[in-house]
């Protein structure tokens, strides 16, 4: 499946500070990833560290925190990876599940899961 970008609002835990960013929808990524500098600017703090394999095959110990993510009017508090500062933001499967959104690969858009056939 190809990837596509969309506008995502990411907010800190108290939602007082937020940023709207372009994120690549990537169902191959478990967690969403946002540049670490941006997460720190909006008040997201590290709550855990997890070992993970990046798309290029490199294994890293990544910081994890909680942020509020909003896509198309739907919001969820989700775990996010503190990404490298030059890396693109990713919207991963864990966040998409929390938002009850699925990927329509043909039209390259997100659709509500409750509209999918059972």
Short mmCIF file of C-alpha atoms in Angstrom, two decimals:
data_model
loop_
_atom_site.label_atom_id
_atom_site.label_comp_id
_atom_site.label_asym_id
_atom_site.label_seq_id
_atom_site.Cartn_x
_atom_site.Cartn_y
_atom_site.Cartn_z
CA UNK A 1 0.00 0.00 0.00
CA UNK A 2 1.25 3.50 -0.77
CA UNK A 3 1.50 6.22 1.82
CA UNK A 4 -0.06 9.66 1.84
CA UNK A 5 0.11 12.79 3.96
CA UNK A 6 -2.55 14.65 5.88
CA UNK A 7 -2.84 17.44 8.41
CA UNK A 8 -2.73 16.35 12.05
CA UNK A 9 -2.97 18.40 15.24
CA UNK A 10 -0.72 17.23 18.06
CA UNK A 11 -1.25 18.63 21.55
CA UNK A 12 0.53 18.28 24.85
CA UNK A 13 -1.09 16.51 27.79
CA UNK A 14 -2.92 19.62 29.02
CA UNK A 15 -3.82 20.62 25.42
CA UNK A 16 -2.74 24.22 26.06
CA UNK A 17 0.03 23.98 23.47
CA UNK A 18 -0.40 22.28 20.12
CA UNK A 19 0.95 22.22 16.60
CA UNK A 20 -0.57 21.29 13.27
CA UNK A 21 1.80 19.19 11.18
CA UNK A 22 1.83 17.17 7.97
CA UNK A 23 2.08 13.48 8.84
CA UNK A 24 2.53 10.49 6.60
CA UNK A 25 -0.12 7.81 7.18
CA UNK A 26 1.87 4.61 7.69
CA UNK A 27 -0.03 1.50 8.76
CA UNK A 28 3.30 -0.34 8.77
CA UNK A 29 4.34 1.79 11.76
CA UNK A 30 2.85 0.71 15.08
CA UNK A 31 3.27 4.04 16.90
CA UNK A 32 2.95 7.54 15.55
CA UNK A 33 6.23 9.44 15.44
CA UNK A 34 6.71 13.21 15.80
CA UNK A 35 10.02 15.10 15.84
CA UNK A 36 11.30 15.22 19.43
CA UNK A 37 11.86 18.98 19.41
CA UNK A 38 8.20 19.62 18.53
CA UNK A 39 6.94 17.21 21.20
CA UNK A 40 9.05 18.95 23.85
CA UNK A 41 7.82 22.39 22.66
CA UNK A 42 4.18 21.40 23.22
CA UNK A 43 4.88 19.88 26.62
CA UNK A 44 4.98 16.14 25.89
CA UNK A 45 7.29 14.36 28.32
CA UNK A 46 9.02 11.01 28.03
CA UNK A 47 7.13 8.33 29.96
CA UNK A 48 8.87 5.21 28.65
CA UNK A 49 11.66 3.95 26.44
CA UNK A 50 11.16 1.07 23.98
CA UNK A 51 13.46 -0.76 21.61
CA UNK A 52 12.13 -0.65 18.04
CA UNK A 53 13.21 -1.27 14.50
CA UNK A 54 12.89 1.70 12.13
CA UNK A 55 11.80 1.36 8.50
CA UNK A 56 15.43 1.35 7.32
CA UNK A 57 16.19 -1.62 9.59
CA UNK A 58 18.09 0.29 12.29
CA UNK A 59 17.24 -0.70 15.89
CA UNK A 60 16.92 2.19 18.36
CA UNK A 61 15.91 2.77 21.96
CA UNK A 62 13.17 5.34 21.44
CA UNK A 63 11.55 7.66 23.95
CA UNK A 64 7.75 7.35 24.17
CA UNK A 65 5.26 9.89 25.54
CA UNK A 66 1.55 10.67 25.48
CA UNK A 67 0.01 13.31 23.24
CA UNK A 68 -3.47 14.25 22.08
CA UNK A 69 -3.80 13.69 18.32
CA UNK A 70 -6.66 15.14 16.26
CA UNK A 71 -7.48 14.11 12.70
CA UNK A 72 -10.60 15.27 10.85
CA UNK A 73 -12.31 16.34 14.08
CA UNK A 74 -11.60 13.05 15.91
CA UNK A 75 -9.25 13.16 18.91
CA UNK A 76 -7.49 10.57 21.02
CA UNK A 77 -4.76 10.50 23.64
CA UNK A 78 -2.13 8.16 22.24
CA UNK A 79 1.46 7.07 22.66
CA UNK A 80 3.93 8.77 20.34
CA UNK A 81 7.59 8.20 19.59
CA UNK A 82 10.05 11.07 19.98
CA UNK A 83 11.45 10.97 16.45
CA UNK A 84 14.69 12.38 15.14
CA UNK A 85 14.43 16.09 14.47
CA UNK A 86 14.83 15.83 10.68
CA UNK A 87 12.57 12.81 10.25
CA UNK A 88 9.03 13.06 8.86
CA UNK A 89 6.07 12.72 11.22
CA UNK A 90 4.20 9.41 10.94
CA UNK A 91 0.62 8.54 11.84
CA UNK A 92 0.80 4.88 12.88
CA UNK A 93 -1.64 2.02 13.38
CA UNK A 94 -1.98 2.43 17.18
CA UNK A 95 -3.25 6.01 16.80
CA UNK A 96 -5.48 5.13 13.83
CA UNK A 97 -7.11 2.36 15.88
CA UNK A 98 -7.71 4.78 18.74
CA UNK A 99 -9.32 7.25 16.36
CA UNK A 100 -11.48 4.46 14.87
CA UNK A 101 -10.17 5.33 11.41
CA UNK A 102 -9.17 3.00 8.59
CA UNK A 103 -7.13 3.64 5.46
CA UNK A 104 -8.80 3.80 2.06
CA UNK A 105 -5.74 3.04 -0.11
CA UNK A 106 -7.53 3.69 -3.41
CA UNK A 107 -8.60 7.25 -2.62
CA UNK A 108 -5.69 7.79 -0.18
CA UNK A 109 -7.83 9.01 2.69
CA UNK A 110 -8.97 7.96 6.14
CA UNK A 111 -12.49 6.67 6.68
CA UNK A 112 -14.45 5.96 9.86
CA UNK A 113 -14.18 2.30 10.84
CA UNK A 114 -17.86 2.11 11.70
CA UNK A 115 -18.63 2.57 7.97
CA UNK A 116 -16.72 -0.55 6.96
CA UNK A 117 -18.71 -3.70 6.18
CA UNK A 118 -18.84 -6.28 8.98
#
